XYZ file of C-alpha atoms in Angstrom:
703
model
C 0.000 0.000 0.000
C 1.279 3.456 -0.882
C 1.464 5.794 2.095
C 1.343 9.559 2.041
C 0.999 12.429 4.445
C -2.409 13.929 5.059
C -3.443 17.159 3.361
C -4.631 20.028 5.492
C -8.363 19.692 6.132
C -10.669 22.296 4.653
C -12.903 23.555 7.430
C -16.377 24.572 6.327
C -19.001 26.679 8.000
C -20.565 24.908 10.961
C -23.796 23.038 10.367
C -26.662 21.448 12.248
C -27.204 17.744 12.934
C -30.446 16.390 14.338
C -32.724 13.443 13.746
C -36.315 12.503 13.138
C -38.075 9.157 12.993
C -36.555 8.355 9.567
C -32.879 9.327 9.735
C -30.239 11.757 10.821
C -31.049 15.230 9.557
C -27.942 17.138 8.466
C -28.342 20.784 7.512
C -32.041 20.205 7.046
C -31.758 17.120 4.842
C -32.435 13.518 5.687
C -29.303 11.452 5.133
C -29.051 7.710 4.523
C -25.500 6.840 5.385
C -23.029 4.008 4.804
C -20.294 3.823 7.452
C -17.242 1.705 8.186
C -15.113 1.226 11.296
C -11.412 2.092 11.085
C -9.662 2.281 14.465
C -6.803 4.752 14.305
C -4.444 2.939 16.773
C -4.755 -0.280 14.758
C -2.877 1.189 11.804
C -0.048 3.712 11.458
C -0.582 7.415 10.717
C 1.212 6.939 7.397
C -1.518 4.489 6.384
C -4.500 6.647 7.352
C -4.847 8.706 4.137
C -4.756 5.624 1.919
C -7.210 3.714 4.105
C -9.711 6.554 4.202
C -9.353 7.241 0.495
C -10.035 3.582 -0.283
C -13.054 3.657 2.036
C -14.407 6.683 0.173
C -13.855 4.978 -3.180
C -15.796 2.028 -1.773
C -18.851 4.223 -1.262
C -18.601 5.090 2.435
C -20.001 8.352 3.802
C -18.865 7.968 7.414
C -15.831 6.634 9.271
C -16.626 5.105 12.659
C -14.020 4.769 15.388
C -13.807 4.122 19.086
C -11.653 6.303 21.341
C -9.209 4.277 23.445
C -8.931 5.745 26.932
C -6.011 3.593 28.104
C -3.953 4.677 25.104
C -4.687 8.346 25.682
C -4.301 8.497 29.478
C -1.709 5.852 30.416
C -1.200 7.549 33.796
C -3.673 9.737 35.679
C -3.692 13.227 34.223
C -0.968 12.468 31.636
C -2.415 12.563 28.140
C -1.083 11.035 24.949
C -2.310 12.272 21.575
C 0.795 11.421 19.539
C 1.655 8.795 16.915
C -1.021 6.159 16.488
C -3.055 7.965 19.166
C -3.141 11.283 17.292
C -6.912 11.266 17.050
C -7.014 14.866 15.797
C -4.779 14.022 12.847
C -6.934 11.000 12.087
C -10.199 12.970 12.179
C -8.733 15.756 10.083
C -7.589 13.154 7.546
C -11.147 11.868 7.368
C -12.435 15.388 6.804
C -9.857 16.015 4.097
C -11.423 13.186 2.099
C -14.877 14.710 2.560
C -16.192 12.015 4.906
C -18.050 12.316 8.200
C -17.345 10.695 11.589
C -19.225 8.724 14.220
C -17.010 9.047 17.296
C -17.691 6.251 19.774
C -16.257 7.711 22.964
C -17.350 4.964 25.346
C -15.126 5.229 27.327
C -15.742 1.489 27.720
C -15.324 0.187 24.171
C -14.819 -3.606 24.348
C -13.407 -3.824 20.776
C -11.354 -6.875 21.815
C -9.002 -4.204 23.155
C -7.068 -4.776 26.365
C -9.300 -4.192 29.416
C -12.033 -2.874 27.116
C -10.148 0.415 26.835
C -9.976 1.132 30.568
C -6.648 2.332 31.993
C -5.143 -0.159 34.423
C -4.601 2.584 37.014
C -8.346 2.736 37.627
C -8.016 -0.482 39.634
C -5.734 1.308 42.124
C -8.490 3.718 43.159
C -9.978 2.621 46.514
C -13.545 1.368 46.311
C -13.840 1.604 42.545
C -16.303 -0.556 40.591
C -16.372 -0.136 36.830
C -19.497 0.516 34.767
C -21.975 0.907 37.604
C -23.383 3.565 39.925
C -20.057 4.018 41.670
C -18.848 7.524 42.513
C -15.072 6.935 42.116
C -15.627 5.438 38.669
C -18.135 8.048 37.524
C -15.767 10.802 38.623
C -12.937 9.429 36.467
C -15.213 8.642 33.520
C -16.666 12.152 33.506
C -13.241 13.751 33.902
C -11.812 11.872 30.902
C -14.881 12.323 28.697
C -15.006 16.036 29.462
C -11.294 16.426 28.744
C -11.632 14.605 25.422
C -14.657 16.591 24.253
C -12.978 19.875 25.219
C -9.844 18.793 23.332
C -11.859 18.014 20.210
C -13.788 21.271 20.508
C -10.518 23.175 20.732
C -9.633 21.688 17.341
C -13.125 22.484 15.966
C -13.909 18.893 15.055
C -17.634 18.730 15.788
C -19.980 19.341 12.872
C -21.439 22.479 14.441
C -17.889 23.903 14.419
C -17.216 22.938 10.821
C -15.672 19.558 11.687
C -16.574 16.010 10.586
C -18.113 14.560 13.794
C -21.866 14.173 13.242
C -22.638 11.988 16.271
C -21.002 10.407 19.299
C -21.564 7.313 21.415
C -21.558 7.056 25.188
C -20.982 3.653 26.860
C -21.028 0.510 24.703
C -23.356 -2.499 24.609
C -24.309 -1.924 28.234
C -27.513 -3.860 27.702
C -25.415 -7.038 27.686
C -24.324 -6.569 31.305
C -26.796 -4.172 32.932
C -28.798 -6.978 34.568
C -25.675 -8.008 36.499
C -25.689 -4.641 38.261
C -29.422 -4.452 38.973
C -30.791 -1.059 39.980
C -27.271 0.390 40.178
C -26.833 -0.434 36.497
C -29.995 1.438 35.547
C -28.895 4.474 37.515
C -25.469 4.363 35.876
C -26.742 4.143 32.289
C -29.134 7.039 32.925
C -26.321 9.065 34.494
C -24.000 8.335 31.545
C -26.613 9.511 29.028
C -27.279 12.737 30.913
C -23.571 13.386 31.470
C -22.939 13.056 27.737
C -25.827 15.348 26.827
C -24.517 17.991 29.218
C -21.237 18.151 27.303
C -23.139 20.114 24.628
C -21.464 18.816 21.507
C -24.420 19.943 19.344
C -24.542 16.514 17.686
C -26.772 13.537 18.550
C -25.608 10.927 21.057
C -26.205 7.217 20.586
C -26.115 4.143 22.850
C -25.782 0.752 21.171
C -27.600 -2.318 22.483
C -29.394 -0.131 25.034
C -33.154 -0.727 24.915
C -33.852 1.730 27.727
C -31.868 4.650 26.269
C -33.585 7.941 27.221
C -35.578 10.007 24.749
C -32.685 12.281 23.762
C -30.343 9.332 23.000
C -30.709 7.138 19.894
C -30.493 3.425 20.697
C -28.884 1.373 17.941
C -28.459 -2.252 16.886
C -25.316 -4.442 16.821
C -25.790 -7.806 15.120
C -25.310 -9.828 11.958
C -28.824 -8.748 10.910
C -30.765 -5.689 12.042
C -33.686 -5.570 9.578
C -36.105 -6.538 12.359
C -34.662 -4.055 14.865
C -36.993 -1.321 16.112
C -35.763 1.682 18.139
C -37.334 2.232 21.544
C -39.262 5.287 20.372
C -41.233 6.043 17.184
C -39.395 9.373 17.138
C -35.962 7.784 16.632
C -34.379 6.534 13.389
C -33.399 2.928 12.774
C -29.603 2.698 12.978
C -27.113 -0.184 12.815
C -23.738 0.463 14.442
C -22.088 -2.964 14.060
C -22.562 -5.180 11.025
C -19.904 -7.898 10.997
C -18.224 -8.803 7.659
C -16.277 -11.491 9.517
C -15.225 -12.086 13.078
C -12.281 -11.693 15.383
C -10.100 -14.692 16.058
C -8.211 -16.136 18.986
C -4.843 -17.817 19.177
C -5.081 -21.435 18.099
C -8.561 -21.190 16.599
C -9.748 -21.037 13.015
C -10.523 -17.847 11.130
C -14.189 -17.261 10.324
C -15.231 -15.424 7.168
C -18.774 -14.424 6.241
C -19.905 -14.883 2.632
C -20.123 -11.440 1.015
C -23.463 -12.415 -0.526
C -24.930 -12.750 2.958
C -23.333 -9.511 4.113
C -24.812 -7.604 1.171
C -28.171 -9.310 1.717
C -28.242 -8.105 5.335
C -27.433 -4.515 4.315
C -30.081 -4.400 1.586
C -32.696 -5.862 3.923
C -31.890 -3.248 6.539
C -32.613 -0.361 4.169
C -35.603 -2.238 2.756
C -37.121 -2.251 6.247
C -36.589 1.446 6.913
C -32.983 1.588 8.063
C -31.054 4.827 7.668
C -27.479 4.310 8.947
C -25.393 1.141 8.625
C -21.812 0.623 9.838
C -19.458 -2.235 9.001
C -17.539 -3.437 12.027
C -14.840 -3.575 10.718
C -14.209 -1.940 7.318
C -10.477 -2.113 8.046
C -9.554 -4.144 11.106
C -5.826 -3.520 11.287
C -3.327 -4.794 13.837
C -3.252 -5.083 17.617
C 0.156 -3.501 18.042
C 2.061 -3.586 21.302
C 0.069 -5.313 24.077
C -3.286 -3.809 23.094
C -5.091 -7.066 22.269
C -7.567 -8.415 24.797
C -7.053 -11.821 26.375
C -6.158 -14.460 23.781
C -7.073 -12.220 20.822
C -4.523 -12.487 18.011
C -2.242 -9.674 16.953
C -4.030 -9.637 13.624
C -7.397 -7.856 13.816
C -8.093 -8.333 10.130
C -11.772 -9.248 10.736
C -12.004 -10.399 7.091
C -12.891 -6.763 6.420
C -13.331 -5.112 2.987
C -9.905 -3.489 3.436
C -7.474 -6.090 4.709
C -4.907 -5.730 7.456
C -2.299 -4.492 4.994
C -4.517 -1.698 3.662
C -5.465 -3.382 0.397
C -8.951 -3.973 -0.996
C -10.185 -7.496 -0.280
C -11.698 -8.670 -3.524
C -14.327 -9.396 -4.627
C -15.867 -8.203 -1.320
C -14.791 -4.585 -1.692
C -16.099 -4.273 -5.244
C -19.385 -6.047 -4.467
C -20.098 -3.762 -1.526
C -19.106 -0.699 -3.545
C -21.769 -1.614 -6.105
C -24.289 -2.187 -3.311
C -23.582 1.244 -1.822
C -24.009 2.878 -5.222
C -27.427 1.269 -5.655
C -28.579 2.354 -2.182
C -27.467 5.940 -2.827
C -29.511 5.929 -6.033
C -32.534 5.117 -3.850
C -31.829 7.962 -1.391
C -34.321 10.507 -2.849
C -37.157 8.016 -2.500
C -36.013 6.836 0.934
C -35.938 10.445 2.154
C -39.276 11.323 0.599
C -41.336 8.677 2.369
C -42.057 9.660 5.953
C -44.263 6.712 6.788
C -43.883 2.998 6.247
C -42.986 1.818 2.743
C -45.695 0.210 0.665
C -45.534 -3.568 1.061
C -46.328 -4.762 -2.435
C -46.067 -8.440 -1.688
C -45.118 -10.505 1.321
C -45.744 -14.188 0.746
C -44.057 -17.340 -0.536
C -40.694 -16.077 0.764
C -40.878 -13.008 -1.478
C -41.122 -9.533 0.071
C -41.391 -6.337 -1.974
C -41.111 -2.923 -0.322
C -41.749 0.223 -2.358
C -40.711 3.759 -1.399
C -42.800 6.003 -3.633
C -44.338 9.479 -3.755
C -47.207 10.574 -5.994
C -47.721 13.933 -7.666
C -50.729 14.478 -5.435
C -48.818 13.752 -2.252
C -47.507 16.584 -0.128
C -44.768 15.570 2.237
C -44.306 17.539 5.437
C -40.498 17.316 5.546
C -38.203 19.044 3.060
C -40.590 18.814 0.153
C -38.067 20.494 -2.129
C -35.489 17.805 -1.368
C -37.425 14.931 -2.911
C -38.903 15.253 -6.400
C -42.518 14.227 -6.686
C -43.128 10.854 -8.220
C -39.826 9.250 -7.143
C -39.892 5.497 -6.622
C -37.468 2.855 -5.366
C -38.137 -0.811 -4.682
C -36.450 -3.674 -2.857
C -37.380 -7.181 -4.039
C -36.294 -9.832 -1.546
C -36.323 -13.599 -1.773
C -35.741 -14.977 1.731
C -36.215 -18.567 0.604
C -33.603 -21.134 -0.311
C -34.786 -21.624 -3.888
C -34.867 -19.160 -6.786
C -38.100 -17.289 -7.489
C -39.712 -15.593 -10.511
C -41.485 -12.424 -9.401
C -43.943 -10.152 -11.191
C -43.798 -6.480 -10.230
C -45.440 -3.552 -11.997
C -45.971 -5.513 -15.176
C -42.439 -6.892 -15.338
C -40.878 -10.169 -14.299
C -37.735 -10.472 -12.200
C -35.597 -13.507 -11.465
C -34.620 -13.531 -7.794
C -31.876 -15.940 -6.698
C -32.361 -17.662 -3.358
C -31.521 -15.565 -0.303
C -31.030 -12.345 -2.258
C -32.335 -8.825 -2.679
C -32.662 -6.906 -5.933
C -32.565 -3.114 -5.710
C -34.572 -1.083 -8.239
C -33.806 2.652 -7.756
C -36.521 3.606 -10.287
C -38.916 0.710 -9.550
C -38.065 -0.671 -13.002
C -34.414 -1.489 -13.524
C -32.351 -3.806 -11.345
C -29.264 -1.861 -10.314
C -27.925 -4.541 -7.979
C -28.607 -8.047 -6.733
C -26.882 -9.201 -3.554
C -26.077 -12.661 -4.947
C -24.359 -11.457 -8.142
C -20.726 -11.015 -7.100
C -18.457 -9.352 -9.691
C -15.643 -11.348 -11.235
C -12.728 -9.513 -9.636
C -9.498 -11.329 -8.961
C -8.666 -11.877 -5.310
C -5.250 -13.365 -5.959
C -2.309 -11.787 -4.154
C 1.276 -12.761 -4.701
C 3.416 -13.376 -1.639
C 7.104 -13.175 -2.445
C 9.504 -14.797 0.008
C 12.625 -12.700 0.493
C 15.537 -14.505 2.096
C 18.136 -12.427 3.935
C 21.370 -11.695 2.135
C 24.405 -13.671 3.254
C 25.845 -10.577 4.919
C 22.763 -10.280 7.148
C 22.300 -13.826 8.420
C 24.000 -13.161 11.706
C 21.998 -13.225 14.920
C 22.548 -12.041 18.449
C 20.738 -13.614 21.354
C 20.219 -13.128 25.067
C 19.227 -16.012 27.340
C 16.924 -14.586 29.976
C 17.112 -15.547 33.646
C 15.076 -18.447 35.010
C 13.160 -17.452 38.103
C 13.487 -14.260 40.140
C 16.551 -12.382 38.953
C 16.743 -9.260 41.164
C 16.481 -9.751 44.922
C 15.997 -6.001 45.380
C 12.717 -5.981 43.436
C 11.101 -9.285 44.431
C 7.911 -9.431 46.478
C 7.773 -12.083 49.210
C 4.586 -13.313 50.847
C 3.015 -16.290 52.606
C 0.791 -17.019 49.605
C 0.835 -16.599 45.845
C -0.344 -13.158 44.730
C -2.819 -12.499 41.919
C -0.883 -11.470 38.818
C -2.374 -8.090 37.841
C -2.046 -6.910 41.447
C 1.723 -6.979 41.014
C 2.323 -6.399 37.316
C -0.213 -3.580 36.910
C -0.477 -5.030 33.417
C 2.875 -3.531 32.421
C 4.113 -6.945 31.313
C 2.674 -10.321 30.349
C 5.020 -12.117 32.743
C 5.173 -12.879 36.457
C 7.567 -15.305 38.132
C 6.442 -17.385 41.115
C 9.043 -19.274 43.182
C 8.555 -21.660 46.084
C 11.224 -23.762 47.851
C 10.723 -26.857 49.985
C 12.490 -30.017 51.185
C 11.660 -33.463 49.819
C 12.541 -36.329 52.207
C 13.248 -38.933 49.519
C 14.903 -38.978 46.107
C 13.421 -39.477 42.619
C 9.798 -39.433 43.662
C 7.207 -38.813 40.940
C 4.724 -36.094 41.825
C 2.027 -33.991 40.276
C 2.052 -30.240 40.766
C -1.571 -29.095 40.986
C -2.526 -25.425 40.835
C -6.220 -24.716 41.364
C -8.039 -21.730 39.893
C -5.170 -20.664 37.663
C -5.999 -17.734 35.395
C -3.006 -17.216 33.116
C -3.142 -18.158 29.460
C 0.011 -20.239 29.763
C 2.312 -21.403 32.554
C 5.874 -22.609 32.187
C 7.144 -24.840 34.988
C 10.800 -25.165 35.989
C 12.104 -27.607 38.598
C 15.548 -26.833 39.989
C 16.288 -24.634 36.985
C 15.217 -27.198 34.396
C 12.327 -26.401 32.066
C 9.715 -29.155 32.341
C 7.384 -27.705 29.736
C 4.322 -25.540 29.504
C 1.138 -26.376 31.327
C -2.327 -25.997 29.911
C -4.294 -23.768 32.229
C -7.966 -23.001 32.579
C -10.312 -21.618 35.194
C -10.204 -24.900 37.152
C -6.407 -25.128 37.278
C -3.525 -27.007 35.700
C -1.454 -30.126 36.336
C 2.271 -30.746 35.754
C 4.162 -34.021 36.353
C 7.589 -33.690 37.969
C 10.195 -35.787 39.787
C 11.722 -34.360 42.973
C 15.223 -34.867 44.295
C 16.003 -35.550 47.918
C 16.541 -32.384 49.926
C 15.997 -28.860 48.675
C 13.848 -28.316 45.577
C 12.881 -25.113 43.826
C 9.813 -24.736 41.653
C 9.678 -21.683 39.412
C 6.445 -20.953 37.589
C 6.347 -18.352 34.830
C 2.764 -17.158 34.506
C 2.037 -15.703 31.076
C -1.017 -13.636 30.196
C -2.120 -12.511 26.758
C -4.025 -9.411 27.746
C -6.863 -8.580 30.079
C -10.440 -9.590 29.196
C -12.383 -6.929 27.313
C -15.981 -7.942 27.949
C -18.356 -9.032 30.644
C -19.420 -7.509 33.965
C -17.077 -6.761 36.882
C -13.978 -6.363 34.733
C -12.006 -5.079 37.717
C -12.484 -8.476 39.373
C -10.979 -10.463 36.489
C -7.765 -12.136 37.617
C -4.534 -13.501 36.266
C -1.905 -15.907 37.566
C -2.397 -18.138 40.609
C -5.384 -17.483 42.831
C -6.103 -20.928 44.305
C -4.293 -23.650 46.230
C -0.954 -25.097 45.114
C -0.279 -28.703 46.083
C 2.085 -31.586 45.394
C 0.461 -34.988 44.948
C 2.890 -37.840 45.581
C 2.902 -41.615 46.081
C 0.216 -43.176 48.254
C -1.989 -40.148 47.675
C 0.191 -37.980 49.863
C -0.629 -34.292 49.400
C 1.772 -31.490 50.332
C 0.251 -28.024 50.558
C 2.636 -25.376 49.209
C 0.228 -22.466 49.660
C 1.409 -21.667 53.184
C 5.098 -21.647 52.299
C 7.070 -18.540 51.441
C 6.470 -17.383 47.864
C 8.780 -15.086 45.948
C 7.411 -13.017 43.060
C 9.314 -11.221 40.303
C 7.521 -8.947 37.857
C 8.562 -9.279 34.221
C 11.547 -10.698 32.406
C 15.081 -9.456 32.912
C 15.360 -8.543 29.233
C 12.364 -6.257 29.606
C 14.052 -4.256 32.350
C 17.173 -4.032 30.189
C 14.979 -2.625 27.372
C 16.632 -4.912 24.861
C 13.926 -4.011 22.343
C 15.151 -0.407 22.103
C 17.213 0.494 19.042
C 19.748 2.303 21.233
C 20.282 -0.961 23.124
C 21.235 -2.855 19.975
C 24.910 -2.710 20.948
C 24.306 -3.642 24.585
C 26.833 -6.028 26.079
C 23.914 -8.184 27.195
C 23.626 -9.467 23.646
C 25.802 -12.399 22.590
C 28.341 -12.192 19.799
C 27.115 -12.760 16.251
C 26.176 -16.312 15.367
C 24.733 -17.818 12.214
C 22.810 -20.408 14.196
C 20.942 -18.951 17.193
C 19.907 -21.398 19.923
C 16.779 -23.437 19.249
C 14.398 -25.142 21.655
C 15.854 -23.094 24.475
C 13.416 -21.325 26.802
C 13.422 -17.600 27.437
C 15.603 -16.382 24.601
C 15.701 -12.957 22.941
C 16.823 -12.821 19.301
C 18.095 -9.851 17.286
C 19.125 -9.389 13.685
C 19.446 -6.615 11.104
C 17.984 -7.031 7.624
C 17.536 -4.913 4.534
C 13.886 -4.170 3.865
C 12.503 -5.592 0.615
C 12.352 -3.069 -2.184
C 9.122 -1.366 -3.141
C 6.110 -0.138 -1.192
C 4.179 -3.389 -0.785
C 3.313 -4.578 2.740
C 5.962 -6.617 4.552
C 5.218 -9.742 6.596
C 7.477 -11.508 9.044
C 7.004 -15.269 9.185
C 7.497 -16.074 12.859
C 5.626 -19.363 12.763
C 8.560 -21.260 14.242
C 8.553 -19.199 17.431
C 6.721 -20.007 20.661
C 5.004 -17.384 22.820
C 6.596 -13.959 22.830
C 6.599 -10.577 21.119
C 8.390 -8.784 18.301
C 9.816 -5.325 17.664
C 10.877 -3.675 14.418
C 13.105 -0.617 14.684
C 12.052 -0.269 18.293
C 8.316 -0.461 17.538
C 6.378 -3.175 19.335
C 4.405 -4.850 16.538
C 2.560 -7.268 18.802
C 2.498 -10.623 20.503
C 3.308 -13.870 18.755
C 2.162 -17.330 19.633
C 2.748 -20.675 17.959
C -0.425 -22.417 16.724
C 0.872 -25.530 18.494
C 0.486 -23.938 21.924
C -2.746 -24.556 23.796
C -5.489 -21.963 23.622
C -8.262 -20.950 25.951
C -10.545 -18.484 24.246
C -13.407 -16.486 25.577
C -16.334 -16.458 23.171
C -18.712 -13.755 22.055
C -20.545 -16.254 19.867
C -22.041 -16.055 16.397
C -25.639 -16.704 17.329
C -28.365 -15.832 14.865
C -26.465 -16.195 11.602
C -29.118 -17.195 9.127
C -29.090 -19.968 6.562
C -25.687 -19.700 4.912
C -22.723 -21.671 6.227
C -19.582 -19.815 7.204
C -16.271 -20.735 5.650
C -13.299 -21.444 7.887
C -9.600 -21.716 7.298
C -6.620 -22.282 9.539
C -5.054 -19.143 10.955
C -1.935 -18.263 9.002
C 1.434 -18.207 10.697
C 2.020 -14.771 9.160
C 0.966 -12.874 12.256
C 3.392 -9.975 12.347
C 3.347 -7.017 10.061
C 6.349 -4.750 9.711
C 4.536 -1.503 9.003
C 7.340 0.532 10.576
C 10.032 -0.637 8.153
C 12.281 1.875 6.464
C 15.233 0.963 4.256
C 16.599 -1.354 6.943
C 14.333 -3.482 9.125
C 16.056 -4.247 12.390
C 14.323 -7.070 14.219
C 15.481 -5.863 17.587
C 14.554 -8.117 20.481
C 12.252 -10.734 19.129
C 11.877 -13.024 22.097
C 10.383 -16.433 22.416
C 9.480 -18.882 25.140
């Protein structure tokens, strides 16, 4: 993908955004809008202009993005709006291309983003409970939201100021968890809505999946299909904030992709049934750089979106949807003209025909000059699984099974959801081997167990992981020492209620292997020696959970009993012994990933053959970047669990498909009729978007 710097946005005179029962009303005109989600931290600023330009070419009117609180306020009162978090630059880039913005402030966002977007430091506030009627939390939420809105106002980014933001979202899918909080949840959601309204942005606020949203807030739908969705008031428009072209994926699982015919069918049906705003989640998924992915979510956030992770159009999906958007826009005059329900021409035998039509004798109460008299648009839908021949206004139309035909003039078929254009989807992947002069590697073997006695934490029980790490690292060492009375005795180490994603077990400095962990615990066979024994456990997380109630109570590491089970059913309880904890890996404290540390004496001398099958090793090499401007992939499929940096930029976690997985599930309930396709997750999980003429793989480490 070609990258370029953004042009200066052209600010226009401020306008007015409102809504009626049919749609958003912008500067006095009803608007029927196609939107797509592009999250600014999931791509690089150099990519933003090309992504947004390609979205515009694909027929989008609006770019939708969350705002990521933990990226913008990593420490209380310290704000970050630079680099990938330069939200002003992103929004101005959108405006430069003539598109509008739906800014989903949250500040809880889910988004498969670490901790749902909440800063970790919130958990240090005494008495705090997230997303409920809790004063410490509401104070911090209001402070951040107010700061953000003021910051955006200062840059004149709301539509009333001449900017691109036409609406904003407060909270996110709270209806999924509100019952867990009871009356306190109802009070909180009402407070959040009123707090947002009092910020006076002069644009409408929305709440998704919130059936009890107050009168001044538009409640919206998130689902694979929203044609049957009805807002909670006849005075609100029908809006769809998350339509999924694919799905996220977790380490070790298969990648799900939705047939584009079904995706287009769902969009056409939504507008057929009176919809006015539809957003693809995602239109470009991007990459979970750094440690931003939620628990067990892969570094790739491609989402099988119309624009792939590398910023290129995914064909034929992109072209098919572009044609769909064009057909819907041709229907816009008729959609805007009809204030009531469309005329249902036929609804039987799996065929449904909806007609949006005005007559010369009709006088419409809203913007009569906007819609010419006599306009007509029709949607012919076949919801059956066999083809149908349909008669409509004296003409016959062939409708494939599970498809919608769009007739912008009630005569000519401009688009059918099942007719996918013949556009090549082939992409060539060229393998570039390093030149002989650049095959040298440096490595650093990290310490096993606690490595700095001045920074260890000692206690009479094993601590919960996030309590100590503050989520600054994926790693926490646990060490316990004890005396075994006899030699060479087989035992089982049993840890109950273990909540890491992976645990590595070492006995007397020797790596025994990784242990599969789950909410009920894990089991590791080992053989003790007579006398003193040391067990070191490296607890490894892959992010905090991003969804569900009581997020602040989600744990990591060891939180149950730890026992040794020996011969004759003898059980030794290790929980009451002295435990030593060490936060992080030694290489992390040495900042081996930093470019300026590339000559550190910690690194070994050059070697052509770095150590293999050795635990806790950091690897470093310097390579020339491939020529050209095409995306670059690093094949790290031979690695275990770790992370990778390019030129000092953390490009994300890596994990071998062979390692065990434990995924949380959001489910794909309600997908109608068509079967999803699946394929094995590729080993190409890292994307060197920060490459210049030389790509230095500083500090790729593996376990």
